[in-house]
Short mmCIF file of C-alpha atoms in Angstrom, two decimals:
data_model
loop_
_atom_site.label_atom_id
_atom_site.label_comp_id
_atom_site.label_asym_id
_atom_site.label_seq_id
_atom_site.Cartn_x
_atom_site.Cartn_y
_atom_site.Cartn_z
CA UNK A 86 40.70 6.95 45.51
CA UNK A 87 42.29 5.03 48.57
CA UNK A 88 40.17 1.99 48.11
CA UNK A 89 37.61 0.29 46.62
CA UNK A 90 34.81 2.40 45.71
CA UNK A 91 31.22 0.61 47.10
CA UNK A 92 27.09 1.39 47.26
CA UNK A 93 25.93 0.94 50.48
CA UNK A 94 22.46 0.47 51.80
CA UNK A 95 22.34 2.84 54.77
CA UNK A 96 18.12 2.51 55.46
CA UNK A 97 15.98 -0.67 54.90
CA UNK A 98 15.51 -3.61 54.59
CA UNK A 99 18.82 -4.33 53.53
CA UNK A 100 20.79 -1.78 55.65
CA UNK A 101 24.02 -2.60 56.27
CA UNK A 102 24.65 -4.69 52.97
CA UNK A 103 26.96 -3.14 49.98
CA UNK A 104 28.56 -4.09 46.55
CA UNK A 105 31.92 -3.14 45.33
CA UNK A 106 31.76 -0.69 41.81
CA UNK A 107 34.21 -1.28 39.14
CA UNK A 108 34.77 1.46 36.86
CA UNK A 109 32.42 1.27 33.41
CA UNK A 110 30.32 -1.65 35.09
CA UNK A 111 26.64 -1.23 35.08
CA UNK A 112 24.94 -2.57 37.72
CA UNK A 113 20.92 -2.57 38.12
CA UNK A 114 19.71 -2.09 41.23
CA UNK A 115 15.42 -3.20 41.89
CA UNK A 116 13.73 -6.23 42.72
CA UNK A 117 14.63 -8.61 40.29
CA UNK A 118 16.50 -11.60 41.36
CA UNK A 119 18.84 -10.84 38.36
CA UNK A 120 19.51 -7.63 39.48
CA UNK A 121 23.52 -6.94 40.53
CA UNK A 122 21.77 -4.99 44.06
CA UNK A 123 18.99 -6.33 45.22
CA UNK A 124 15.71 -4.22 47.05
CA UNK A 125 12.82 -6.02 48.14
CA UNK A 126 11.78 -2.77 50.52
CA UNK A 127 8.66 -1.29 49.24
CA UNK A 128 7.75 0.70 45.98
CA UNK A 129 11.16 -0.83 44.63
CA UNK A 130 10.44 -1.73 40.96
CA UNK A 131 11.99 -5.21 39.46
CA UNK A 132 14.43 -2.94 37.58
CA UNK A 133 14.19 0.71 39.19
CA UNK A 134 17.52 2.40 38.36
CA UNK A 135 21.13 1.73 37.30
CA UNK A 136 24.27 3.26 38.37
CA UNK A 137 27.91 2.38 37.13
CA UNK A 138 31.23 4.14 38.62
CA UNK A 139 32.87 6.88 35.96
CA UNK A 140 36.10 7.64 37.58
CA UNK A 141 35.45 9.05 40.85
CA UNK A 142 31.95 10.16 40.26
CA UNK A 143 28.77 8.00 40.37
CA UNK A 144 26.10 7.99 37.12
CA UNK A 145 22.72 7.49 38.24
CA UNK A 146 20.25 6.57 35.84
CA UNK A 147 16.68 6.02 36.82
CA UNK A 148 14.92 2.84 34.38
CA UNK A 149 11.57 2.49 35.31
CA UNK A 150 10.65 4.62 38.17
CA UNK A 151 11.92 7.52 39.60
CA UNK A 152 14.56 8.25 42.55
CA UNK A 153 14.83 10.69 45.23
CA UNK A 154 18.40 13.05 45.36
CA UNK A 155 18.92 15.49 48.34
CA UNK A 156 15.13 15.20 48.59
CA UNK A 157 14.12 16.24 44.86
CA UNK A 158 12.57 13.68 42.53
CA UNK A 159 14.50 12.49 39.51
CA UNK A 160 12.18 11.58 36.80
CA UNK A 161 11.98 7.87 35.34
CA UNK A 162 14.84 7.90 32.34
CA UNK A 163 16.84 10.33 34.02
CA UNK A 164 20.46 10.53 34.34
CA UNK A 165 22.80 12.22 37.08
CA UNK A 166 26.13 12.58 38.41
CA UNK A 167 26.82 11.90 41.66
CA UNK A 168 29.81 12.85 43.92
CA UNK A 169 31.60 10.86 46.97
CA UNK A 170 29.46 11.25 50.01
CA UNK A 171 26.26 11.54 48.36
CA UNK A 172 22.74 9.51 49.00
CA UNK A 173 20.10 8.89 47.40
CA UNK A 174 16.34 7.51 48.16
CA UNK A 175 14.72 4.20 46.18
CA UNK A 176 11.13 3.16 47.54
CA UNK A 177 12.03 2.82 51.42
CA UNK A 178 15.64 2.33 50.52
CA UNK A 179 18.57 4.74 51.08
CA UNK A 180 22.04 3.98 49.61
CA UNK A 181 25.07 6.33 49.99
CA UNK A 182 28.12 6.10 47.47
CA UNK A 183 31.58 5.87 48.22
CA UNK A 184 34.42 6.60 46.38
CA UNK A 185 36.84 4.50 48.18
CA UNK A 186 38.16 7.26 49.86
CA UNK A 187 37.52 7.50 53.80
CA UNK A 188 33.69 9.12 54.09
CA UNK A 189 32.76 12.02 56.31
CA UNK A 190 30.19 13.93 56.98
CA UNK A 191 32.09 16.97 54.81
CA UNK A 192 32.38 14.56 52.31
CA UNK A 193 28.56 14.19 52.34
CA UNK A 194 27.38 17.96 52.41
CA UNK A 195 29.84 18.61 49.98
CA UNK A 196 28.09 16.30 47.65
CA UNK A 197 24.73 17.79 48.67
CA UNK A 198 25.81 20.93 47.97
CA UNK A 199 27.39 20.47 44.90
CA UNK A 200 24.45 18.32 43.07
CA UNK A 201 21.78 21.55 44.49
CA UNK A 202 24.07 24.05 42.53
CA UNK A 203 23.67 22.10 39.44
CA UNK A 204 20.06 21.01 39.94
CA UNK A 205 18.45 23.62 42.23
CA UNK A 206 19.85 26.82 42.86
CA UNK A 207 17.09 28.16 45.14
CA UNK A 208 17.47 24.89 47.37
CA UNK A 209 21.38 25.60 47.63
CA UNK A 210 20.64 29.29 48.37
CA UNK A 211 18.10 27.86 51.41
CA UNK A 212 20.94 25.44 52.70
CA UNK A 213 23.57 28.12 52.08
CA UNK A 214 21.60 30.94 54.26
CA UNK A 215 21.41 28.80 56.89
CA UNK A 216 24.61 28.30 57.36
CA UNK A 217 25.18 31.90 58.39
CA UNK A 218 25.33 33.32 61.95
CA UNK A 219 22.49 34.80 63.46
CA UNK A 220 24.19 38.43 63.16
CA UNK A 221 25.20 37.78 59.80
CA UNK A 222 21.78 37.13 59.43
CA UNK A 223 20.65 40.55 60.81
CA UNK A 224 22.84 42.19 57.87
CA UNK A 225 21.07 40.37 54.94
CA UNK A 226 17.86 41.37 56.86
CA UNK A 227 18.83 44.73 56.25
CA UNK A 228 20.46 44.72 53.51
CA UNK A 229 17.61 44.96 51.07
CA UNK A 230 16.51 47.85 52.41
CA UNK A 231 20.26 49.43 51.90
CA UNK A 232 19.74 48.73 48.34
CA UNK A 233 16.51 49.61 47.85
CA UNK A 234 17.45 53.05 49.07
CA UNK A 235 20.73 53.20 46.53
CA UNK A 236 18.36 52.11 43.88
CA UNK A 237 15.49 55.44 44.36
CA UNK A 238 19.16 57.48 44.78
CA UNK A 239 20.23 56.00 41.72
CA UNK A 240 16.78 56.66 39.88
CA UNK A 241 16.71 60.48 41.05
CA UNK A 242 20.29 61.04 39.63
CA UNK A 243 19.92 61.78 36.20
CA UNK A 244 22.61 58.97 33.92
CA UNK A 245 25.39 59.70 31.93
CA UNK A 246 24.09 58.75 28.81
CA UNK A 247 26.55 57.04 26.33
CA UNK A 248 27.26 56.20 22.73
CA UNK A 249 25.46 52.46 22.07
CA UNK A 250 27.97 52.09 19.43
CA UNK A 251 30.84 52.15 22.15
CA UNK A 252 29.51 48.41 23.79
CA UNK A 253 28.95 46.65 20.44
CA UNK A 254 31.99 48.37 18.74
CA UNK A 255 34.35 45.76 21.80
CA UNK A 256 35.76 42.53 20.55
CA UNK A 257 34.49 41.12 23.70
CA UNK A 258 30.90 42.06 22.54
CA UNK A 259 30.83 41.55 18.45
CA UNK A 260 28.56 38.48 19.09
CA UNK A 261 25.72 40.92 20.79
CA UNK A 262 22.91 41.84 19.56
CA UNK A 263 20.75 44.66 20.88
CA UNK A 264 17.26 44.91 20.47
CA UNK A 265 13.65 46.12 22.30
CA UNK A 266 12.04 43.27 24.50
CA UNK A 267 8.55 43.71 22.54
CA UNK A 268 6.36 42.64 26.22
CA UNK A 269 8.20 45.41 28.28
CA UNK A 270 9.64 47.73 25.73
CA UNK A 271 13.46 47.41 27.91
CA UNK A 272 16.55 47.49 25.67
CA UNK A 273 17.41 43.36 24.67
CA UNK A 274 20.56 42.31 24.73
CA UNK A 275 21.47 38.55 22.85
CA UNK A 276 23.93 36.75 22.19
CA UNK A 277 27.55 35.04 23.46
CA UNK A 278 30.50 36.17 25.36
CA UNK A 279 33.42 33.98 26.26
CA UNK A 280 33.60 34.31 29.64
CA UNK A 281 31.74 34.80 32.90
CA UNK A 282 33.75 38.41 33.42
CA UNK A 283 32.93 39.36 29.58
CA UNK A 284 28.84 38.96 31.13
CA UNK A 285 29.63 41.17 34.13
CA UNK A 286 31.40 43.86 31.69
CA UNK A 287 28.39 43.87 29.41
CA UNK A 288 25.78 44.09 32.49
CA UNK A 289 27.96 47.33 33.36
CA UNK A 290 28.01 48.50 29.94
CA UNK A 291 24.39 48.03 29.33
CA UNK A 292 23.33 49.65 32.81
CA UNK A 293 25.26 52.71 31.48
CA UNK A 294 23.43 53.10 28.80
CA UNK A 295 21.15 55.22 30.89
CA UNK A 296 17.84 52.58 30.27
CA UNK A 297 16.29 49.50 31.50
CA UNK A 298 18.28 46.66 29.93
CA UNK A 299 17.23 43.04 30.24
CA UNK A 300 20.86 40.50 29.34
CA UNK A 301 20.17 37.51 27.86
CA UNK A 302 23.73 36.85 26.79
CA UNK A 303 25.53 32.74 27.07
CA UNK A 304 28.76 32.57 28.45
CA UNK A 305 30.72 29.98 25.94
CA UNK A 306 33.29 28.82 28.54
CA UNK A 307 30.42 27.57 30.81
CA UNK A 308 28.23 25.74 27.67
CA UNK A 309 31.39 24.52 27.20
CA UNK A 310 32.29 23.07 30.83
CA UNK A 311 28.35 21.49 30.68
CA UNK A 312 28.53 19.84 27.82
CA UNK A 313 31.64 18.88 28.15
CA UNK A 314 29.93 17.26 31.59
CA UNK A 315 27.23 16.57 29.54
CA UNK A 316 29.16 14.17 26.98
CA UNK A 317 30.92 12.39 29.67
CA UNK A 318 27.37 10.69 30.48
CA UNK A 319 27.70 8.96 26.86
CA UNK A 320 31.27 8.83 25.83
CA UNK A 321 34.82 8.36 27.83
CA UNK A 322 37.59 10.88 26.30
CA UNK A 323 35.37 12.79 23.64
CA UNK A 324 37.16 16.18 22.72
CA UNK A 325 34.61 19.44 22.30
CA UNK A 326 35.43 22.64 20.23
CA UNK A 327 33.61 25.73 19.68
CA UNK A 328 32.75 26.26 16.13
CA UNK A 329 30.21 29.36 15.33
CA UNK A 330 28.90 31.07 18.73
CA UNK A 331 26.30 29.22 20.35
CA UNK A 332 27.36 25.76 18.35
CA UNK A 333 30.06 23.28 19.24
CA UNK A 334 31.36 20.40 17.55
CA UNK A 335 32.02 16.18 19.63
CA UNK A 336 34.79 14.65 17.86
CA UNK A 337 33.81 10.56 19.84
CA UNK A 338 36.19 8.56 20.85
CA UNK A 339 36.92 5.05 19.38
CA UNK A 340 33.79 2.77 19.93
CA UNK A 341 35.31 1.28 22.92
CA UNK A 342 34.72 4.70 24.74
CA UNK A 343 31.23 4.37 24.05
CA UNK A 344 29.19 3.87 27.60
CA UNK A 345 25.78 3.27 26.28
CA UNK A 346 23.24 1.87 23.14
CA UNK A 347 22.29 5.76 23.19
CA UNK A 348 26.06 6.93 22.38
CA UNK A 349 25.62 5.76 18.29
CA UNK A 350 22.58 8.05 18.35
CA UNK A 351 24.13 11.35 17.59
CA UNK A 352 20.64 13.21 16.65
CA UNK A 353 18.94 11.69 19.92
CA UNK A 354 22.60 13.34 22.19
CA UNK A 355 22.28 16.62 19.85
CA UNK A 356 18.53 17.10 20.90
CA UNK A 357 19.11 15.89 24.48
CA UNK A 358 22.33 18.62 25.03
CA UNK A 359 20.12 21.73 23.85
CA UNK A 360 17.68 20.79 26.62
CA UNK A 361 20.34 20.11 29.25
CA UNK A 362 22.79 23.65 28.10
CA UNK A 363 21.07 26.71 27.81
CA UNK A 364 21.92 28.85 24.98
CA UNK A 365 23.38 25.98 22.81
CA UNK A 366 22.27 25.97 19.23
CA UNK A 367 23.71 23.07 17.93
CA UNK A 368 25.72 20.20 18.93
CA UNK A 369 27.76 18.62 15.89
CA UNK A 370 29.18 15.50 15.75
CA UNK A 371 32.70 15.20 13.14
CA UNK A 372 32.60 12.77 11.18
CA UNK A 373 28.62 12.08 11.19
CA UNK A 374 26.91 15.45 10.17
CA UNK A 375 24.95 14.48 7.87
CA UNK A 376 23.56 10.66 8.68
CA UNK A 377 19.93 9.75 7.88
CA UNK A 378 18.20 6.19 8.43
CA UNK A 379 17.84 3.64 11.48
CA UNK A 380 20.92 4.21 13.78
CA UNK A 381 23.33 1.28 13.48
CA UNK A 382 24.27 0.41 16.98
CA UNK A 383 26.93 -2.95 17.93
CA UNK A 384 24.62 -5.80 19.42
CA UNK A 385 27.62 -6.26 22.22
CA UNK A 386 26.67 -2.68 23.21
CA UNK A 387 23.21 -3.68 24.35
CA UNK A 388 24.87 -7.22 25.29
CA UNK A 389 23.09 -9.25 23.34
CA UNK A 390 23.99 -11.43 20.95
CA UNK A 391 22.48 -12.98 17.44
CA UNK A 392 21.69 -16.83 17.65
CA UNK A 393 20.04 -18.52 14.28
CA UNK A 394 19.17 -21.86 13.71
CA UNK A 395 17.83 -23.60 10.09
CA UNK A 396 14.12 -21.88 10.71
CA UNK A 397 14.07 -18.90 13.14
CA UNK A 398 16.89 -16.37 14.81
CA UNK A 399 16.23 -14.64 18.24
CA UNK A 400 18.46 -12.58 20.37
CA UNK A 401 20.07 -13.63 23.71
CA UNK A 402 21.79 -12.01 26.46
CA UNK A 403 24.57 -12.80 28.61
CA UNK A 404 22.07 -15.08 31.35
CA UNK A 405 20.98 -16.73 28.13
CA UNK A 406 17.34 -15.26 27.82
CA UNK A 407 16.00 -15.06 24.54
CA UNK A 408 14.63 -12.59 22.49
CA UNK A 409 12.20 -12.74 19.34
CA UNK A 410 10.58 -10.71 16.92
CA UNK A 411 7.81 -8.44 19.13
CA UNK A 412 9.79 -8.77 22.42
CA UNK A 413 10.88 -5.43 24.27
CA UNK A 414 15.16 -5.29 24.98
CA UNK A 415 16.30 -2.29 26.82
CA UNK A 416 15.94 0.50 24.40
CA UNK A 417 12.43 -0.73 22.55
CA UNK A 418 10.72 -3.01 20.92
CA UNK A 419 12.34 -5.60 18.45
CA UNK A 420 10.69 -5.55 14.90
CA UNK A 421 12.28 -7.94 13.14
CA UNK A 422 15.24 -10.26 13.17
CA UNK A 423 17.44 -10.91 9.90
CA UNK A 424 20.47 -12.55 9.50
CA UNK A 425 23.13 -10.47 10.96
CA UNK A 426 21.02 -7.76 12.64
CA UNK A 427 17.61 -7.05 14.28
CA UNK A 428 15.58 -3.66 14.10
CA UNK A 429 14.29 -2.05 17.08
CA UNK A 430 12.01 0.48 17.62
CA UNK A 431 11.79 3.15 20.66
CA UNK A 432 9.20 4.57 21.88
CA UNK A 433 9.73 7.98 20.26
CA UNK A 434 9.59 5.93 16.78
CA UNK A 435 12.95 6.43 16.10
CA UNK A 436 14.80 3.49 14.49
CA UNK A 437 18.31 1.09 15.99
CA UNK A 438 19.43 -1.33 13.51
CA UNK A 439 21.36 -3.74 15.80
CA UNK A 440 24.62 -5.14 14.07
CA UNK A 441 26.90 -8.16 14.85
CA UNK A 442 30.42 -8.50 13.52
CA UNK A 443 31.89 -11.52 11.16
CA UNK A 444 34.93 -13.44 12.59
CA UNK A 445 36.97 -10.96 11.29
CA UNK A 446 35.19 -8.19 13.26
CA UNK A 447 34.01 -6.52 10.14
CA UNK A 448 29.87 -5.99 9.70
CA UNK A 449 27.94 -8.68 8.22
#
């Protein structure tokens, strides 16, 4: 980056104003007077989203309401990464992120094109097939046809049928399993491959077995890129390894490289990754496989802080607010305060027990 990176409020009430990003800094963005970007614009909620800058890349998470990307909704609770040039929608309010590099309009369709490949292939299809000439056009027209007709030529030409033992019996393969799909009756094939040309050598393989196949075979190297993309949402410099197929173990960084509350909740990450990755049957943590009870997360992670007098203790955060027993804090609802720590339960049910540190930075 050239310069400073900045938010900027391209449509609204606000358009034209902007706030400089620093690198790890959350900022909310809503109504709120407290809030580091302010919206008054309509259907903006007192604290609608959050972003903070992650090297060159923008995290968007949406709080209490959702957001509009490249036109497609982002749920409430939702996070997403964001490139340089790209916008996004909040009530009647557009902002556009930059970098701090010099912004163009390349710089913005790349973004757009890059966050539909991730998030909606058929939408980046559209915008890609529109960006082809009219007679380029007039081939994919065709084109279906052309392969329509190779496909009845294929079906009329009797196969070469071959060995099944020859495709599992390659290293490339030994984590493929074949099977019958019990809905169609096609030959199954499950499992892992390393790598993206490993898939298009088993689809070849498979079609020349002489049947109907149906591949539903992971490629490791990509799980791996996504939740290694995945991770970087929660953690700054965690290192990923593949352990059985399908399963990979997060060794964390020290607890300074933890980005959010949610970062000490290994289960809640685990169960988050196998929706996000397709294919992945297990995220591990080293070092925390087999914790049970309330997840013990550092008050200064949440920024609060535990204040006690002779007959009561509350919470408070950095503008001083306090907290008691019963009031909500970012990730729930606080059940009780003791000494050194305070309980808090999420919606879900599951348990943080919120810890301060003695003087000599060691738990209470």
């Amino acid at each position: 980056m050239s310069g400073v990176a900045r938010l900027y409020v391209t449509q609204g009430l606000h358009a034209g104003a902007s706030i400089a990003l620093l690198n790890d800094r959350e900022v909310v963005i809503g109504g709120d007077g407290e809030a580091g970007l302010v919206l008054v614009d309509a259907g903006v909620k007192p604290h609608h989203a959050t972003v903070r800058l992650q090297g060159d890349r923008l995290v968007l998470r949406t709080v209490s309401d959702s957001v509009v990307v490249f036109a497609h909704t982002l749920g409430a609770g939702r996070k997403t990464l964001l490139r340089h040039g790209a916008s996004f929608r909040i009530g009647e309010a557009a902002l556009l992120f930059s970098n701090g590099a010099q912004m163009t309009d390349r710089d913005a369709e790349r973004a757009e094109l890059a966050w539909l490949f991730t998030h909606a292939p058929l939408a980046w299809l559209r915008r890609r097939c529109a960006r082809v000439p009219r007679y380029g056009r007039v081939v994919l027209m065709f084109a279906p046809f052309a392969l329509a007709s190779l496909f009845v030529m294929d079906l009329l030409t009797p196969p070469t049928p071959v060995a099944q033992s020859s495709l599992l019996e390659k290293p490339a393969f030994r984590n493929v399993r074949v099977g019958t799909d019990q809905t169609t009756g096609t030959r199954l094939y499950e499992g892992y491959v390393q790598t993206p040309a490993d898939l298009g050598a088993l689809a070849l393989e498979a079609r020349a077995q002489g049947v109907a196949a149906n591949v539903r075979v992971a490629v490791i190297d990509n799980m791996q890129e996504q939740l290694s993309d995945f991770l970087d949402l929660y953690y700054r410099g965690a290192q990923l390894s593949a352990a059985d197929p399908g399963t990979f173990i997060a060794t964390p960084p020290a607890s300074a490289g933890y980005l959010q509350a949610e970062s000490w909740d290994y289960a809640r990450i685990a169960r988050l990754a196998q929706s996000q990755v397709e294919g992945l049957k297990a995220l591990r943590f080293a070092g925390h496989e087999n914790e049970a009870g309330p997840v013990r997360v550092p008050m200064e992670a949440l920024g609060l802080n535990l204040v006690s007098s002779p007959h009561t203790a509350w919470l408070a955060d950095r503008q001083g607010v306090r907290y008691f027993a019963g009031a909500r804090v970012a990730i729930g609802r606080i059940q009780r305060i003791g000494r050194c720590n305070a309980t808090v339960i999420r919606d879900d049910g599951s348990i943080y027990d919120l810890i301060t540190r003695t003087d000599e930075g060691k738990s209470c």
